[in-house]
Amino acid sequence: MATPNESVSVRKWLPLEANPNVMNKRGRHGVLRFFFITQTVGNACATIGLLHAVANMTSEISPSEESFLDRFLKTTASMNPFERAVFLENDREMKVAHFVAATDDETEASDNVETHVICFTYVNGKLYELDGRKSGPIPHGASSPDSLLQDAFKFIQRMIQKHPGSLNYRVIAISK
């Protein structure tokens, strides 16, 4: 089975029960070790989950020069997670993209949402859960690029066991 080198994004419903103690930690020489953004807009968790996944893989994949993602990451690099959220909320290009997706004939927009998207990523030997509804990244123990998918799956299995009647689980792995 192939394993992703950096991130796995997981679409699922999660209870808000953790109290994270790590946010935008800076590594040696003050370099940001990972990207985190707060989710302040309802029903935007897929966007936030994908931003978490892709933004934490920039050493593996590079956004196209001057693309929305390139501009967003460069502009928000020095912002805290909440400032990034406010910037994203006010971004006209993102508002238009959301409107187009929400009004697509194949997509039914609803405020009654029972699923949620989060991202698991590997950073400096640890597995982190990135959930924009929480105040910061949540460490889940040791991991490696080769074991990331299996390590994330252990956490996913625990969540499925807590909610055995739910069928709202999807896994998307992003790798190079």
PDB file of C-alpha atoms in Angstrom:
ATOM      1  CA  MET A   1       0.000   0.000   0.000  1.00  0.00           C
ATOM      2  CA  ALA A   2       1.350   3.448  -0.908  1.00  0.00           C
ATOM      3  CA  THR A   3       1.773   5.930   1.913  1.00  0.00           C
ATOM      4  CA  PRO A   4       1.754   9.721   1.650  1.00  0.00           C
ATOM      5  CA  ASN A   5       4.944  11.567   2.418  1.00  0.00           C
ATOM      6  CA  GLU A   6       3.335  14.429   4.240  1.00  0.00           C
ATOM      7  CA  SER A   7      -0.420  14.778   4.772  1.00  0.00           C
ATOM      8  CA  VAL A   8      -3.669  12.930   4.853  1.00  0.00           C
ATOM      9  CA  SER A   9      -6.949  14.779   4.944  1.00  0.00           C
ATOM     10  CA  VAL A  10      -9.865  13.060   6.603  1.00  0.00           C
ATOM     11  CA  ARG A  11     -13.515  13.964   6.129  1.00  0.00           C
ATOM     12  CA  LYS A  12     -15.478  13.025   9.203  1.00  0.00           C
ATOM     13  CA  TRP A  13     -17.488  14.340  12.104  1.00  0.00           C
ATOM     14  CA  LEU A  14     -15.443  14.933  15.232  1.00  0.00           C
ATOM     15  CA  PRO A  15     -16.516  16.017  18.715  1.00  0.00           C
ATOM     16  CA  LEU A  16     -14.717  19.087  20.033  1.00  0.00           C
ATOM     17  CA  GLU A  17     -12.976  17.521  23.009  1.00  0.00           C
ATOM     18  CA  ALA A  18      -9.250  18.232  22.826  1.00  0.00           C
ATOM     19  CA  ASN A  19      -7.323  21.125  24.323  1.00  0.00           C
ATOM     20  CA  PRO A  20      -4.286  21.528  22.067  1.00  0.00           C
ATOM     21  CA  ASN A  21      -1.088  22.938  23.493  1.00  0.00           C
ATOM     22  CA  VAL A  22       0.824  23.499  20.248  1.00  0.00           C
ATOM     23  CA  MET A  23       0.124  26.304  17.768  1.00  0.00           C
ATOM     24  CA  ASN A  24       2.356  27.607  15.016  1.00  0.00           C
ATOM     25  CA  LYS A  25       5.424  26.467  16.899  1.00  0.00           C
ATOM     26  CA  ARG A  26       8.626  27.815  15.482  1.00  0.00           C
ATOM     27  CA  GLY A  27      11.553  25.518  14.980  1.00  0.00           C
ATOM     28  CA  ARG A  28      15.226  26.270  14.830  1.00  0.00           C
ATOM     29  CA  HIS A  29      16.046  29.717  13.375  1.00  0.00           C
ATOM     30  CA  GLY A  30      12.415  30.827  13.846  1.00  0.00           C
ATOM     31  CA  VAL A  31      11.142  28.928  10.793  1.00  0.00           C
ATOM     32  CA  LEU A  32       7.471  28.027  11.005  1.00  0.00           C
ATOM     33  CA  ARG A  33       7.281  24.249  11.275  1.00  0.00           C
ATOM     34  CA  PHE A  34       3.717  23.931  10.046  1.00  0.00           C
ATOM     35  CA  PHE A  35       0.749  25.914   8.793  1.00  0.00           C
ATOM     36  CA  PHE A  36      -2.469  26.214  10.809  1.00  0.00           C
ATOM     37  CA  ILE A  37      -5.599  28.282  10.151  1.00  0.00           C
ATOM     38  CA  THR A  38      -8.691  28.690  12.326  1.00  0.00           C
ATOM     39  CA  GLN A  39     -12.084  27.938  10.790  1.00  0.00           C
ATOM     40  CA  THR A  40     -14.340  30.945  11.412  1.00  0.00           C
ATOM     41  CA  VAL A  41     -16.852  30.373   8.611  1.00  0.00           C
ATOM     42  CA  GLY A  42     -19.441  27.624   8.885  1.00  0.00           C
ATOM     43  CA  ASN A  43     -19.422  24.810   6.350  1.00  0.00           C
ATOM     44  CA  ALA A  44     -15.875  25.645   5.183  1.00  0.00           C
ATOM     45  CA  CYS A  45     -14.055  22.703   6.753  1.00  0.00           C
ATOM     46  CA  ALA A  46     -13.150  21.089   3.422  1.00  0.00           C
ATOM     47  CA  THR A  47     -11.419  24.292   2.330  1.00  0.00           C
ATOM     48  CA  ILE A  48      -9.615  24.545   5.661  1.00  0.00           C
ATOM     49  CA  GLY A  49      -8.656  20.843   5.583  1.00  0.00           C
ATOM     50  CA  LEU A  50      -7.250  21.126   2.084  1.00  0.00           C
ATOM     51  CA  LEU A  51      -5.365  24.318   2.988  1.00  0.00           C
ATOM     52  CA  HIS A  52      -3.873  22.483   5.982  1.00  0.00           C
ATOM     53  CA  ALA A  53      -2.865  19.516   3.816  1.00  0.00           C
ATOM     54  CA  VAL A  54      -1.390  21.422   0.886  1.00  0.00           C
ATOM     55  CA  ALA A  55       0.219  24.231   2.900  1.00  0.00           C
ATOM     56  CA  ASN A  56       2.073  21.663   4.977  1.00  0.00           C
ATOM     57  CA  MET A  57       3.411  19.953   1.862  1.00  0.00           C
ATOM     58  CA  THR A  58       5.140  22.903   0.206  1.00  0.00           C
ATOM     59  CA  SER A  59       8.492  21.135   0.515  1.00  0.00           C
ATOM     60  CA  GLU A  60       7.011  18.356  -1.663  1.00  0.00           C
ATOM     61  CA  ILE A  61       4.724  20.324  -3.975  1.00  0.00           C
ATOM     62  CA  SER A  62       4.841  23.981  -4.946  1.00  0.00           C
ATOM     63  CA  PRO A  63       1.795  26.076  -5.757  1.00  0.00           C
ATOM     64  CA  SER A  64       1.849  27.648  -9.209  1.00  0.00           C
ATOM     65  CA  GLU A  65       3.479  31.059  -9.119  1.00  0.00           C
ATOM     66  CA  GLU A  66       0.869  33.804  -8.579  1.00  0.00           C
ATOM     67  CA  SER A  67      -1.967  31.265  -8.117  1.00  0.00           C
ATOM     68  CA  PHE A  68      -4.508  31.889  -5.358  1.00  0.00           C
ATOM     69  CA  LEU A  69      -2.736  29.376  -3.116  1.00  0.00           C
ATOM     70  CA  ASP A  70       0.698  30.892  -3.780  1.00  0.00           C
ATOM     71  CA  ARG A  71      -0.546  34.404  -3.001  1.00  0.00           C
ATOM     72  CA  PHE A  72      -2.493  33.234   0.061  1.00  0.00           C
ATOM     73  CA  LEU A  73       0.445  31.365   1.585  1.00  0.00           C
ATOM     74  CA  LYS A  74       2.897  34.209   0.956  1.00  0.00           C
ATOM     75  CA  THR A  75       0.519  36.887   2.261  1.00  0.00           C
ATOM     76  CA  THR A  76      -0.455  34.978   5.415  1.00  0.00           C
ATOM     77  CA  ALA A  77       2.965  33.490   6.256  1.00  0.00           C
ATOM     78  CA  SER A  78       3.567  35.832   9.199  1.00  0.00           C
ATOM     79  CA  MET A  79      -0.054  35.856  10.419  1.00  0.00           C
ATOM     80  CA  ASN A  80      -1.428  33.884  13.341  1.00  0.00           C
ATOM     81  CA  PRO A  81      -4.186  31.291  12.695  1.00  0.00           C
ATOM     82  CA  PHE A  82      -7.042  33.701  13.433  1.00  0.00           C
ATOM     83  CA  GLU A  83      -5.583  36.474  11.250  1.00  0.00           C
ATOM     84  CA  ARG A  84      -5.313  33.948   8.411  1.00  0.00           C
ATOM     85  CA  ALA A  85      -8.976  33.060   8.908  1.00  0.00           C
ATOM     86  CA  VAL A  86     -10.041  36.708   8.744  1.00  0.00           C
ATOM     87  CA  PHE A  87      -7.934  37.198   5.617  1.00  0.00           C
ATOM     88  CA  LEU A  88      -9.541  34.137   4.002  1.00  0.00           C
ATOM     89  CA  GLU A  89     -13.049  35.311   5.011  1.00  0.00           C
ATOM     90  CA  ASN A  90     -12.474  38.662   3.320  1.00  0.00           C
ATOM     91  CA  ASP A  91     -10.812  37.320   0.179  1.00  0.00           C
ATOM     92  CA  ARG A  92     -13.063  38.071  -2.812  1.00  0.00           C
ATOM     93  CA  GLU A  93     -11.584  35.319  -5.007  1.00  0.00           C
ATOM     94  CA  MET A  94     -12.369  32.704  -2.339  1.00  0.00           C
ATOM     95  CA  LYS A  95     -15.905  34.062  -1.853  1.00  0.00           C
ATOM     96  CA  VAL A  96     -16.579  33.729  -5.585  1.00  0.00           C
ATOM     97  CA  ALA A  97     -15.137  30.201  -5.679  1.00  0.00           C
ATOM     98  CA  HIS A  98     -17.330  29.144  -2.744  1.00  0.00           C
ATOM     99  CA  PHE A  99     -20.412  30.691  -4.322  1.00  0.00           C
ATOM    100  CA  VAL A 100     -19.783  28.898  -7.620  1.00  0.00           C
ATOM    101  CA  ALA A 101     -19.259  25.560  -5.853  1.00  0.00           C
ATOM    102  CA  ALA A 102     -22.317  26.031  -3.625  1.00  0.00           C
ATOM    103  CA  THR A 103     -24.603  26.859  -6.540  1.00  0.00           C
ATOM    104  CA  ASP A 104     -23.356  24.097  -8.859  1.00  0.00           C
ATOM    105  CA  ASP A 105     -26.230  21.933 -10.080  1.00  0.00           C
ATOM    106  CA  GLU A 106     -24.641  18.826  -8.554  1.00  0.00           C
ATOM    107  CA  THR A 107     -24.017  20.361  -5.137  1.00  0.00           C
ATOM    108  CA  GLU A 108     -26.715  21.077  -2.589  1.00  0.00           C
ATOM    109  CA  ALA A 109     -25.641  23.674  -0.031  1.00  0.00           C
ATOM    110  CA  SER A 110     -27.005  23.142   3.465  1.00  0.00           C
ATOM    111  CA  ASP A 111     -26.420  24.542   6.926  1.00  0.00           C
ATOM    112  CA  ASN A 112     -27.349  21.130   8.379  1.00  0.00           C
ATOM    113  CA  VAL A 113     -23.912  19.517   8.181  1.00  0.00           C
ATOM    114  CA  GLU A 114     -23.007  16.325  10.027  1.00  0.00           C
ATOM    115  CA  THR A 115     -19.533  15.766   8.587  1.00  0.00           C
ATOM    116  CA  HIS A 116     -16.279  17.561   9.155  1.00  0.00           C
ATOM    117  CA  VAL A 117     -12.880  17.644   7.446  1.00  0.00           C
ATOM    118  CA  ILE A 118      -9.614  17.533   9.356  1.00  0.00           C
ATOM    119  CA  CYS A 119      -6.027  16.963   8.315  1.00  0.00           C
ATOM    120  CA  PHE A 120      -3.302  14.761   9.746  1.00  0.00           C
ATOM    121  CA  THR A 121       0.255  15.740   8.983  1.00  0.00           C
ATOM    122  CA  TYR A 122       3.739  14.582   9.922  1.00  0.00           C
ATOM    123  CA  VAL A 123       6.064  17.238  11.359  1.00  0.00           C
ATOM    124  CA  ASN A 124       9.460  16.588  12.967  1.00  0.00           C
ATOM    125  CA  GLY A 125       8.735  12.999  13.978  1.00  0.00           C
ATOM    126  CA  LYS A 126       5.175  13.535  15.227  1.00  0.00           C
ATOM    127  CA  LEU A 127       1.656  13.043  13.909  1.00  0.00           C
ATOM    128  CA  TYR A 128      -0.497  16.173  14.231  1.00  0.00           C
ATOM    129  CA  GLU A 129      -4.227  16.622  13.822  1.00  0.00           C
ATOM    130  CA  LEU A 130      -5.127  19.952  12.209  1.00  0.00           C
ATOM    131  CA  ASP A 131      -8.762  20.874  12.828  1.00  0.00           C
ATOM    132  CA  GLY A 132      -9.713  24.486  12.136  1.00  0.00           C
ATOM    133  CA  ARG A 133     -12.454  24.350  14.792  1.00  0.00           C
ATOM    134  CA  LYS A 134      -9.870  23.773  17.498  1.00  0.00           C
ATOM    135  CA  SER A 135      -7.434  26.335  18.840  1.00  0.00           C
ATOM    136  CA  GLY A 136      -4.337  24.730  17.373  1.00  0.00           C
ATOM    137  CA  PRO A 137      -2.611  21.569  16.164  1.00  0.00           C
ATOM    138  CA  ILE A 138      -3.026  18.498  18.356  1.00  0.00           C
ATOM    139  CA  PRO A 139      -0.058  16.124  18.677  1.00  0.00           C
ATOM    140  CA  HIS A 140      -0.896  12.404  18.475  1.00  0.00           C
ATOM    141  CA  GLY A 141       2.489  10.820  19.094  1.00  0.00           C
ATOM    142  CA  ALA A 142       5.390   9.598  17.036  1.00  0.00           C
ATOM    143  CA  SER A 143       5.139   9.139  13.280  1.00  0.00           C
ATOM    144  CA  SER A 144       7.261   9.118  10.156  1.00  0.00           C
ATOM    145  CA  PRO A 145       6.711   9.816   6.462  1.00  0.00           C
ATOM    146  CA  ASP A 146       6.520   6.060   5.860  1.00  0.00           C
ATOM    147  CA  SER A 147       4.030   5.361   8.673  1.00  0.00           C
ATOM    148  CA  LEU A 148       1.864   8.496   8.438  1.00  0.00           C
ATOM    149  CA  LEU A 149      -1.144   6.827   6.850  1.00  0.00           C
ATOM    150  CA  GLN A 150      -1.102   3.898   9.286  1.00  0.00           C
ATOM    151  CA  ASP A 151      -0.592   6.225  12.273  1.00  0.00           C
ATOM    152  CA  ALA A 152      -3.484   8.467  11.222  1.00  0.00           C
ATOM    153  CA  PHE A 153      -5.657   5.410  10.615  1.00  0.00           C
ATOM    154  CA  LYS A 154      -5.207   4.326  14.268  1.00  0.00           C
ATOM    155  CA  PHE A 155      -6.773   7.621  15.356  1.00  0.00           C
ATOM    156  CA  ILE A 156      -9.518   7.304  12.729  1.00  0.00           C
ATOM    157  CA  GLN A 157     -10.349   3.804  13.980  1.00  0.00           C
ATOM    158  CA  ARG A 158     -10.763   5.130  17.541  1.00  0.00           C
ATOM    159  CA  MET A 159     -13.157   7.822  16.284  1.00  0.00           C
ATOM    160  CA  ILE A 160     -15.177   5.245  14.321  1.00  0.00           C
ATOM    161  CA  GLN A 161     -15.420   3.104  17.458  1.00  0.00           C
ATOM    162  CA  LYS A 162     -16.818   6.110  19.378  1.00  0.00           C
ATOM    163  CA  HIS A 163     -19.512   6.600  16.695  1.00  0.00           C
ATOM    164  CA  PRO A 164     -20.186   3.091  15.307  1.00  0.00           C
ATOM    165  CA  GLY A 165     -23.507   3.998  13.683  1.00  0.00           C
ATOM    166  CA  SER A 166     -22.041   6.734  11.509  1.00  0.00           C
ATOM    167  CA  LEU A 167     -21.144   6.092   7.890  1.00  0.00           C
ATOM    168  CA  ASN A 168     -19.747   9.596   7.333  1.00  0.00           C
ATOM    169  CA  TYR A 169     -16.061   8.772   7.018  1.00  0.00           C
ATOM    170  CA  ARG A 170     -13.875   9.503   4.015  1.00  0.00           C
ATOM    171  CA  VAL A 171     -10.080   9.503   3.715  1.00  0.00           C
ATOM    172  CA  ILE A 172      -8.109  11.436   1.129  1.00  0.00           C
ATOM    173  CA  ALA A 173      -4.354  10.878   1.021  1.00  0.00           C
ATOM    174  CA  ILE A 174      -2.167  13.428  -0.713  1.00  0.00           C
ATOM    175  CA  SER A 175       1.321  12.362  -1.701  1.00  0.00           C
ATOM    176  CA  LYS A 176       3.850  13.120  -4.384  1.00  0.00           C
TER     177      LYS A 176
END
